XYZ file of C-alpha atoms in Angstrom:
673
model
C 102.262 91.892 75.693
C 101.350 95.001 77.643
C 102.677 98.477 76.906
C 102.352 101.861 78.525
C 104.052 104.797 80.156
C 105.312 104.884 83.738
C 107.741 107.055 85.638
C 110.880 105.358 86.883
C 113.053 106.606 89.734
C 116.557 107.295 88.427
C 118.507 108.978 91.219
C 118.332 111.902 93.610
C 119.615 114.322 90.974
C 117.299 113.275 88.146
C 114.333 112.065 90.208
C 111.394 110.481 88.397
C 111.769 110.137 84.634
C 109.214 109.177 82.001
C 109.782 105.807 80.349
C 107.858 103.604 77.916
C 107.471 100.069 79.273
C 106.804 96.792 77.501
C 105.808 93.736 79.518
C 106.547 90.479 77.692
C 104.728 87.723 79.517
C 106.306 84.930 77.485
C 109.832 86.124 78.157
C 109.086 87.126 81.734
C 110.685 90.493 81.015
C 109.794 94.140 81.632
C 111.745 96.303 79.177
C 111.780 100.080 79.222
C 112.671 102.747 76.687
C 113.137 106.513 76.808
C 110.141 106.911 74.465
C 107.607 104.921 72.469
C 109.464 105.873 69.311
C 112.686 104.399 70.732
C 110.731 101.235 71.526
C 109.661 100.820 67.889
C 113.324 101.186 66.933
C 114.336 98.633 69.560
C 116.630 100.980 71.519
C 116.103 99.565 74.962
C 117.195 101.565 77.994
C 117.084 98.678 80.421
C 115.058 95.731 81.586
C 113.842 93.924 84.677
C 113.772 90.139 84.762
C 110.593 88.897 86.401
C 111.600 85.349 87.201
C 111.544 85.066 91.025
C 110.813 88.807 91.301
C 108.694 90.291 94.098
C 106.258 93.157 93.611
C 105.812 95.667 96.431
C 103.395 98.523 97.116
C 103.014 101.074 99.904
C 99.647 101.739 101.515
C 100.722 105.301 102.263
C 101.029 106.028 98.516
C 98.527 104.857 95.911
C 100.639 105.358 92.774
C 104.109 103.871 93.362
C 105.280 100.260 93.331
C 108.554 98.351 93.344
C 110.052 95.270 91.727
C 112.776 93.484 93.657
C 114.932 90.957 91.826
C 118.629 90.152 91.399
C 119.361 91.915 94.732
C 118.051 95.216 93.332
C 114.845 97.153 93.932
C 113.432 99.204 91.055
C 110.920 101.977 91.814
C 108.039 102.937 89.511
C 105.207 105.452 89.614
C 101.879 105.257 87.790
C 99.507 108.150 87.114
C 97.001 106.988 89.727
C 95.883 104.037 91.828
C 93.891 102.330 89.050
C 96.830 102.405 86.652
C 99.122 101.007 89.361
C 96.590 98.236 89.992
C 96.580 97.337 86.287
C 100.371 97.073 86.129
C 100.728 95.252 89.440
C 98.161 92.608 88.471
C 99.762 92.061 85.076
C 103.235 91.808 86.617
C 102.022 89.401 89.315
C 100.364 87.162 86.735
C 103.528 87.158 84.640
C 105.702 86.258 87.627
C 103.391 83.436 88.682
C 102.994 81.978 85.189
C 106.657 82.324 84.324
C 107.637 80.679 87.585
C 105.351 77.714 87.002
C 106.052 77.290 83.321
C 108.322 74.346 82.649
C 111.231 74.930 80.364
C 111.262 73.251 77.014
C 112.955 69.903 77.296
C 116.288 69.815 75.488
C 115.607 66.282 74.344
C 112.208 67.156 72.843
C 112.681 69.711 70.074
C 109.872 72.047 69.081
C 107.740 71.010 66.068
C 109.885 71.608 63.024
C 107.041 72.730 60.770
C 105.921 75.489 63.185
C 109.453 76.759 63.629
C 110.082 76.708 59.891
C 106.847 78.524 59.169
C 107.775 81.338 61.525
C 111.235 81.561 60.005
C 109.603 81.929 56.581
C 107.203 84.600 57.806
C 110.049 86.562 59.379
C 112.030 86.375 56.140
C 108.994 87.621 54.170
C 108.441 90.484 56.583
C 112.115 91.338 56.370
C 111.940 91.453 52.583
C 108.943 93.808 52.697
C 110.784 95.946 55.230
C 113.781 96.263 52.879
C 111.458 97.384 50.055
C 109.713 99.883 52.351
C 113.031 101.341 53.526
C 114.133 101.925 49.918
C 110.789 103.464 48.895
C 110.605 105.751 51.917
C 114.179 106.859 51.311
C 113.372 107.753 47.691
C 110.156 109.499 48.766
C 112.042 111.555 51.315
C 114.458 112.737 48.635
C 111.668 113.609 46.199
C 109.586 115.506 48.758
C 112.609 117.560 49.810
C 113.103 118.591 46.137
C 109.492 119.769 45.490
C 109.501 123.516 44.681
C 105.789 124.163 45.352
C 105.202 124.615 49.150
C 101.629 123.316 48.908
C 102.704 120.196 47.079
C 105.601 119.776 49.513
C 103.193 119.834 52.490
C 101.028 117.169 50.856
C 104.106 115.065 50.210
C 105.237 115.461 53.814
C 101.899 114.061 55.084
C 102.352 110.991 52.882
C 105.943 110.673 54.061
C 104.887 110.818 57.732
C 102.344 108.033 57.213
C 104.955 105.970 55.414
C 107.420 106.355 58.271
C 104.699 105.281 60.734
C 104.020 102.200 58.602
C 107.749 101.500 58.530
C 107.895 101.573 62.345
C 104.922 99.208 62.561
C 106.604 96.709 60.267
C 109.754 96.843 62.397
C 107.630 96.248 65.500
C 105.893 93.317 63.785
C 109.226 91.693 63.031
C 110.178 92.021 66.678
C 106.920 90.303 67.705
C 107.418 87.525 65.156
C 110.931 86.943 66.467
C 109.550 86.641 70.019
C 106.899 84.196 68.770
C 109.601 82.105 67.116
C 111.631 81.978 70.307
C 108.520 81.047 72.275
C 108.114 77.966 70.086
C 111.793 77.070 70.135
C 113.628 78.704 73.052
C 117.317 78.081 73.550
C 117.891 76.691 77.059
C 114.515 78.115 77.999
C 115.723 81.675 77.322
C 114.545 83.905 74.477
C 117.308 84.799 72.034
C 117.687 87.774 69.732
C 117.337 87.697 65.936
C 120.034 85.795 64.118
C 118.917 86.300 60.515
C 121.823 87.973 58.679
C 119.390 89.807 56.392
C 118.269 91.888 59.357
C 121.455 93.926 59.396
C 119.378 97.108 58.988
C 117.918 96.549 62.441
C 120.157 98.418 64.845
C 122.242 96.621 67.396
C 120.085 98.069 70.211
C 116.997 96.469 68.685
C 118.656 93.077 68.508
C 119.604 93.414 72.148
C 115.987 94.126 73.093
C 115.008 90.529 72.431
C 117.520 89.014 74.802
C 116.682 88.052 78.373
C 119.894 89.010 80.177
C 121.412 87.170 83.096
C 120.493 90.041 85.387
C 118.279 93.126 85.359
C 120.109 96.235 84.221
C 119.992 99.865 83.118
C 122.094 100.742 80.086
C 122.955 104.275 81.181
C 126.433 104.280 82.684
C 126.650 105.664 86.180
C 122.874 105.873 86.566
C 122.057 104.811 90.096
C 118.470 103.897 89.296
C 117.883 101.168 91.849
C 118.458 100.566 95.536
C 119.925 97.614 97.327
C 117.066 95.323 98.281
C 118.814 94.269 101.485
C 117.648 97.112 103.713
C 119.311 97.559 107.062
C 117.214 96.697 110.113
C 115.878 99.547 112.184
C 117.561 100.346 115.468
C 114.246 99.994 117.222
C 110.930 98.567 116.220
C 107.320 99.203 117.103
C 104.982 98.382 119.978
C 101.387 97.923 119.907
C 99.295 100.397 122.257
C 94.220 91.444 131.280
C 88.837 89.487 134.736
C 89.019 87.981 137.830
C 91.506 85.300 138.773
C 89.255 82.672 137.277
C 88.718 82.994 133.571
C 88.668 80.760 130.512
C 89.646 81.189 126.893
C 88.371 79.227 123.951
C 90.551 76.211 123.351
C 92.940 76.957 126.203
C 94.103 73.472 127.093
C 95.777 72.469 130.339
C 97.219 69.367 128.707
C 100.946 69.457 129.302
C 103.083 69.504 126.195
C 106.448 67.870 125.928
C 108.907 70.622 126.856
C 111.661 71.393 124.391
C 114.782 69.369 124.947
C 117.057 72.268 125.794
C 119.494 72.759 128.607
C 119.636 76.554 128.606
C 116.057 77.221 129.696
C 115.651 78.750 133.158
C 114.608 76.197 135.791
C 113.002 76.313 139.209
C 114.549 74.628 142.235
C 112.467 71.567 141.420
C 114.003 71.360 137.961
C 110.822 72.483 136.171
C 110.843 75.128 133.451
C 110.557 78.571 135.008
C 107.946 80.091 132.702
C 107.888 83.376 134.612
C 111.605 83.842 134.003
C 111.059 83.029 130.317
C 108.590 85.882 129.910
C 110.838 88.313 131.753
C 113.845 87.318 129.636
C 114.523 90.067 127.114
C 117.279 88.196 125.278
C 116.634 87.660 121.621
C 116.909 83.975 120.755
C 116.698 84.465 117.033
C 115.560 81.411 115.103
C 117.200 82.807 111.998
C 116.495 85.571 109.530
C 114.060 85.218 106.682
C 116.966 84.415 104.384
C 117.725 81.297 106.447
C 114.182 80.047 105.840
C 114.107 80.759 102.124
C 111.975 77.774 101.078
C 109.332 78.530 103.713
C 109.157 82.193 102.780
C 109.071 81.432 99.057
C 106.200 78.999 99.570
C 104.339 81.568 101.672
C 104.774 84.300 99.059
C 103.524 81.967 96.343
C 100.197 81.653 98.182
C 99.439 85.382 98.442
C 98.895 88.335 96.126
C 99.339 92.073 96.487
C 96.591 93.502 98.673
C 95.498 90.098 100.009
C 94.103 89.987 103.557
C 96.483 87.965 105.751
C 94.085 87.515 108.677
C 93.548 83.831 107.949
C 97.017 83.092 106.566
C 99.084 80.873 108.861
C 102.499 82.479 109.222
C 105.638 80.444 109.990
C 106.485 79.965 113.654
C 110.026 81.315 113.430
C 108.786 84.903 113.008
C 106.847 84.875 116.296
C 107.727 87.025 119.277
C 107.553 85.433 122.709
C 104.380 87.065 123.988
C 100.737 87.589 123.155
C 99.394 90.637 121.358
C 97.369 91.405 124.495
C 100.572 91.714 126.527
C 102.042 93.880 123.808
C 99.167 96.370 124.158
C 100.072 96.778 127.809
C 103.304 98.458 126.731
C 101.309 101.600 125.968
C 101.730 102.154 129.724
C 105.413 101.260 130.012
C 105.837 104.825 131.331
C 102.913 104.951 133.795
C 104.027 108.260 135.286
C 103.582 109.988 131.934
C 100.000 108.724 131.822
C 98.885 109.692 135.330
C 100.688 113.038 135.045
C 97.942 114.165 132.672
C 95.726 114.790 135.718
C 98.323 117.054 137.357
C 98.561 119.552 134.476
C 97.004 122.925 135.404
C 95.410 124.037 132.106
C 93.574 122.391 129.180
C 96.522 123.208 126.924
C 99.023 121.614 129.285
C 96.819 118.538 129.655
C 96.453 118.087 125.885
C 100.231 118.377 125.400
C 100.770 115.839 128.193
C 98.344 113.422 126.504
C 100.410 113.816 123.316
C 103.639 113.287 125.272
C 102.367 110.066 126.862
C 100.881 108.798 123.610
C 103.970 109.357 121.439
C 106.475 108.188 124.066
C 104.573 104.936 124.583
C 105.596 103.325 121.288
C 109.333 102.870 121.692
C 109.099 100.252 124.489
C 106.923 97.795 122.636
C 109.493 95.481 121.080
C 112.179 93.424 122.753
C 113.834 92.247 119.564
C 115.964 94.332 117.215
C 114.331 92.373 114.387
C 110.622 92.808 113.750
C 108.614 89.824 114.909
C 104.947 89.090 115.273
C 103.303 88.550 118.681
C 100.963 85.613 119.175
C 97.431 86.067 117.871
C 95.308 85.895 121.052
C 92.792 83.080 121.216
C 89.137 83.927 121.789
C 88.517 84.698 125.461
C 92.197 85.079 126.293
C 92.926 87.577 129.074
C 96.039 89.444 130.164
C 96.342 91.535 133.330
C 99.209 93.401 134.960
C 100.008 96.502 137.018
C 102.859 98.974 137.581
C 104.414 100.945 140.411
C 104.899 104.655 139.838
C 108.306 106.292 140.151
C 109.466 106.477 143.763
C 106.636 104.272 144.963
C 107.004 100.550 145.564
C 104.083 99.120 147.501
C 104.177 95.594 146.090
C 105.895 93.958 149.092
C 104.591 96.383 151.694
C 102.762 94.390 154.418
C 100.478 97.395 154.925
C 99.534 97.482 151.254
C 95.901 98.393 150.660
C 94.150 96.485 147.875
C 91.474 98.058 145.703
C 89.412 94.853 145.854
C 87.823 95.331 142.430
C 88.641 96.662 138.958
C 91.019 95.095 136.450
C 93.521 93.863 139.088
C 91.726 93.588 142.456
C 94.934 92.805 144.371
C 96.832 95.938 143.323
C 97.085 99.158 145.340
C 95.124 102.387 144.640
C 98.536 103.971 144.006
C 99.388 101.513 141.231
C 98.310 101.606 137.585
C 96.376 98.468 136.619
C 95.621 97.007 133.178
C 93.439 94.243 131.735
C 92.860 93.071 128.149
C 90.546 90.497 126.604
C 90.251 89.015 123.128
C 86.546 89.651 122.582
C 86.214 88.489 118.970
C 87.999 86.114 116.626
C 86.519 87.199 113.268
C 87.372 90.028 113.090
C 90.181 89.738 115.648
C 89.199 92.416 118.191
C 91.135 93.120 121.384
C 89.677 95.312 124.126
C 91.763 96.733 126.974
C 91.376 99.016 129.956
C 93.689 100.785 132.450
C 93.101 102.888 135.545
C 94.752 104.613 138.487
C 92.322 104.805 141.393
C 93.881 107.599 143.434
C 94.638 109.774 140.406
C 91.080 109.231 139.132
C 92.110 108.563 135.529
C 91.105 105.686 133.226
C 91.683 104.516 129.659
C 89.256 102.392 127.637
C 90.153 101.086 124.158
C 89.438 98.512 121.516
C 91.359 97.716 118.354
C 91.362 95.106 115.651
C 94.109 94.519 113.155
C 93.674 93.947 109.451
C 96.832 92.674 107.785
C 97.526 93.166 104.097
C 100.272 91.726 101.888
C 102.199 94.499 100.110
C 104.903 92.454 98.372
C 108.091 93.398 100.190
C 106.087 94.571 103.184
C 103.139 93.628 105.325
C 100.725 96.392 106.278
C 98.742 96.201 109.509
C 95.792 98.566 109.759
C 94.860 99.248 113.376
C 91.140 99.941 113.408
C 89.776 101.154 116.705
C 89.618 103.928 119.274
C 90.909 104.844 122.710
C 89.384 107.089 125.368
C 91.307 108.793 128.195
C 88.926 109.981 130.941
C 89.830 112.439 133.724
C 87.039 111.820 136.226
C 87.403 114.890 138.463
C 87.878 117.280 135.530
C 85.148 115.603 133.453
C 87.353 115.615 130.345
C 87.535 112.876 127.723
C 90.296 112.551 125.117
C 89.515 110.302 122.148
C 92.392 108.954 120.079
C 93.078 106.634 117.177
C 96.048 104.399 116.285
C 98.626 104.487 113.455
C 99.161 101.698 110.965
C 102.162 99.400 111.206
C 104.360 98.149 108.376
C 106.722 95.204 108.411
C 109.423 96.136 105.907
C 112.097 94.024 104.167
C 110.285 90.777 104.905
C 112.605 88.838 102.591
C 115.755 89.748 104.507
C 115.915 91.313 107.975
C 112.437 92.656 108.790
C 111.912 95.965 110.568
C 108.784 97.862 111.479
C 107.695 101.442 111.021
C 104.516 103.360 111.726
C 102.515 105.344 109.200
C 99.302 107.282 108.887
C 97.355 110.032 110.604
C 96.222 110.059 114.228
C 93.789 112.474 115.876
C 93.550 113.181 119.618
C 90.572 115.318 120.548
C 88.827 116.614 123.690
C 85.248 117.710 123.035
C 84.890 119.334 126.460
C 87.776 121.788 125.912
C 87.748 121.907 122.105
C 91.457 121.070 121.878
C 92.715 118.818 119.095
C 96.062 117.290 118.090
C 96.830 116.176 114.536
C 99.695 113.678 114.405
C 101.393 112.351 111.272
C 103.534 109.204 111.392
C 105.726 109.522 108.298
C 107.012 106.433 106.525
C 110.561 106.598 105.243
C 110.869 107.550 101.561
C 113.017 105.145 99.555
C 115.399 107.960 98.632
C 116.933 109.747 101.608
C 114.959 110.781 104.647
C 114.867 109.333 108.156
C 112.949 106.460 109.629
C 110.247 106.830 112.295
C 109.562 110.528 111.741
C 106.554 112.135 113.469
C 105.045 115.609 113.256
C 102.343 117.028 115.507
C 100.213 120.179 115.639
C 97.916 121.026 118.556
C 95.016 123.461 118.129
C 92.553 125.168 120.467
C 88.930 125.397 119.350
C 88.510 126.983 115.926
C 91.941 128.603 115.867
C 93.762 128.171 112.557
C 97.230 128.418 114.030
C 98.532 125.640 116.306
C 99.570 126.702 119.791
C 102.026 123.791 120.050
C 104.053 121.874 117.473
C 106.368 118.885 117.791
C 108.588 116.841 115.531
C 111.222 114.130 115.758
C 111.409 110.346 115.862
C 109.048 108.357 118.068
C 111.760 105.800 118.906
C 114.432 108.292 120.012
C 113.595 111.922 120.709
C 110.972 114.550 119.919
C 111.120 118.283 120.478
C 108.179 120.640 120.977
C 107.615 124.359 120.693
C 104.996 126.684 122.188
C 104.016 128.953 119.308
C 103.028 132.110 121.204
C 106.071 132.331 123.466
C 108.499 130.633 121.090
C 109.716 128.473 123.976
C 111.189 125.129 122.904
C 111.366 121.981 125.001
C 112.146 118.292 124.790
C 108.817 116.518 124.448
C 110.532 113.258 125.354
C 113.923 111.565 125.052
C 113.848 107.778 125.326
C 117.453 107.652 126.530
C 116.243 109.267 129.750
C 113.111 107.141 130.038
C 113.396 103.655 131.433
C 110.361 101.478 130.855
C 108.747 100.340 134.104
C 108.592 96.584 134.590
C 105.127 95.071 134.456
C 104.003 93.113 137.499
C 102.231 89.948 136.403
C 100.856 87.086 138.507
C 103.021 83.931 138.341
C 102.034 81.515 135.583
C 101.327 78.832 138.198
C 98.648 81.078 139.750
C 97.050 82.134 136.478
C 93.774 80.683 135.220
C 93.725 78.555 132.091
C 92.736 81.417 129.778
C 95.371 83.949 130.825
C 97.947 84.839 128.203
C 101.199 83.669 129.730
C 99.682 80.355 130.775
C 98.027 79.818 127.386
C 101.252 80.366 125.435
C 103.846 79.010 127.897
C 104.797 75.941 125.836
C 105.169 77.948 122.618
C 107.248 80.522 124.508
C 109.548 77.879 125.989
C 110.107 76.255 122.601
C 110.895 79.584 120.923
C 113.345 80.442 123.718
C 115.030 77.084 123.122
C 115.100 77.774 119.357
C 113.063 74.601 118.770
C 110.864 75.508 115.808
C 109.230 72.067 115.511
C 108.200 72.003 119.160
C 106.876 75.576 118.973
C 104.890 74.803 115.841
C 103.380 71.674 117.416
C 102.349 73.574 120.558
C 100.840 76.373 118.477
C 98.889 73.888 116.349
C 97.412 72.265 119.450
C 96.059 75.628 120.570
C 94.646 76.390 117.128
C 93.004 72.971 116.848
C 91.471 73.360 120.307
C 89.946 76.662 119.150
C 88.453 75.027 116.079
C 87.038 72.162 118.134
C 85.471 74.569 120.648
C 83.976 76.677 117.852
C 82.450 73.566 116.275
C 80.920 72.481 119.586
C 79.323 75.903 120.000
C 78.012 75.854 116.448
C 76.535 72.376 116.901
C 74.847 73.434 120.142
C 73.691 76.793 118.765
C 75.591 78.677 121.482
C 77.122 82.131 121.130
C 80.403 83.207 122.634
C 79.941 85.337 125.753
C 82.681 87.793 126.688
C 83.836 88.098 130.291
C 85.031 91.628 131.014
C 83.999 93.795 128.061
C 80.702 94.455 126.304
C 79.794 95.866 122.881
C 79.214 99.606 122.697
C 77.495 101.143 119.709
C 77.804 99.568 116.299
C 81.422 98.430 116.535
C 82.989 99.631 119.802
C 83.681 97.872 123.110
C 83.902 99.066 126.722
C 85.030 97.666 130.065
C 82.118 96.433 132.176
C 83.303 97.858 135.517
C 85.344 101.027 134.867
C 86.435 103.282 137.701
C 83.822 105.852 136.726
C 80.964 103.373 137.148
C 82.310 101.960 140.411
C 82.812 105.469 141.813
C 79.314 106.531 140.844
C 77.881 103.405 142.427
C 79.752 104.022 145.681
C 78.375 107.557 145.870
C 74.765 106.433 145.516
C 72.897 106.246 148.886
C 71.904 102.800 149.982
C 68.341 101.976 148.981
C 65.915 101.834 151.895
C 63.340 99.070 151.887
C 59.668 100.150 151.962
C 57.733 99.422 155.116
C 55.757 96.612 153.551
C 59.037 94.968 152.451
C 60.459 95.357 155.976
C 57.519 93.569 157.389
């Protein structure tokens, strides 16, 4: 058994309240009392059954945790992170052991001699308890009648020790009763004391030994838990492709058997139209987590709180129909907001515009109303695309001028181009780059995700950095990325962002501090963001903003007091990416790599999708083994390492521009000869 104090959330009016908790591993039960003294008397306030329970923590808070069971979620708070860790580990071990422990067989009774011995010991302890109760009662009367104050104080000390001993004997009887029920449980459930001689033990104490049919709190009208079936969010989160010939590790051109479905888009030749599949925003849901209960239960049984999920194979039905590399491209779903940074007249206006583009980029990243996971890119995978700006459509213009180089050589200087590459598998690092030639602006970034199991949630830490460069103004804006959280993974998952982000320009000294606020379990809104922008060493921000990143944010200029709408997604339509047809893509480009998995998911054929995904994964393993046997190292195509952990695009606009400005080298006379 494990005992200790924790705070338990009661309701909005009462908030957190101190409780004394007792974890009974044998019974699979977490009981709580209003005080330790009430525990020794057996007056239980409530209990939480741990059979089939799920523990949850939040990375944004190091002291709280939850237990979800019986369609309820209970909230607890420890003093600090180490105490939470101690309780969470003990609870996890109890859940695992209790779940695996086989119930006593009804046809095989427990050893009679052991059960009888415990019964005898309990009866003996009960007899001693009766004697102690009588003696303490007499002592209490005698001490109260002592006329001498000094003698009365001495008697009171003895009386206090006697009462403490009395409580310990009561507690011992409770433990003996639990031991008896461990040896001989009734229907696999621990029962309360049945010895008639224990009438002096209060009814509440007898109740404390029972494992109820459901978790409960004994206080009437106390709303101390929340429904575990959270509602899905209205919108979920985004994440932030190289010549025409490229290759990815394990990208196989072997044709897979297409899913036998009649509703897939087809070309005139009757073949699957993979391009139409990727442009299809309809949500062909393969079922919620509740519809795949056995799969989810098996998955949860393999992981523990805080476990790294990088190498855990997740079920196919939670996949979204695109690669993570394509998802990063959605940071530029509003290309005009990005290139507009260059047009701002002052450093303050430019910093605010960077913030506007950055915060407005997240709402367009998900197609589904239910949180799903994009494909993990294979090593060497590449994704490229480009966008028209508002009011400019040069794609089908016969006089279109092509840039001839950069991330998308066939796009126009008036279009925004993007390329991403999976440069590492362990850790899984993605590097991406975007530019607009005529506006003379570029963006270089790298990020790798570290997933962690949090019980009811999955936390994704985005480790990396981005760099916006304004070439003509010689300004660079560094930025980081928030963490993502997949909530309610047992029911209808939804995603929120959390953590701190910093955007900073060393050349101007301006800095923006952004906080993505996770929703508290009691009240509050989802997807809240606050932002403060500072100039140099000034203590007071010259611009502040707040709101929700998936709907609307409002800003305010501090000095003038002028307010404005930073962005409103209802008035912002995401620009459609222009991507080369799958038939013209090289073997390592994202949409071609994942086309069979995408088709199967669209047809709601889980088996076919899983088989296609396994072929890709096996091809990666085979390619990695061949390299290891030959002593070869993987060589990236478009990005190179920078510093200790960063990555940069090999041919950014800045480098190409500088090279074009350099005078052609003249050959020396002896070379000319």
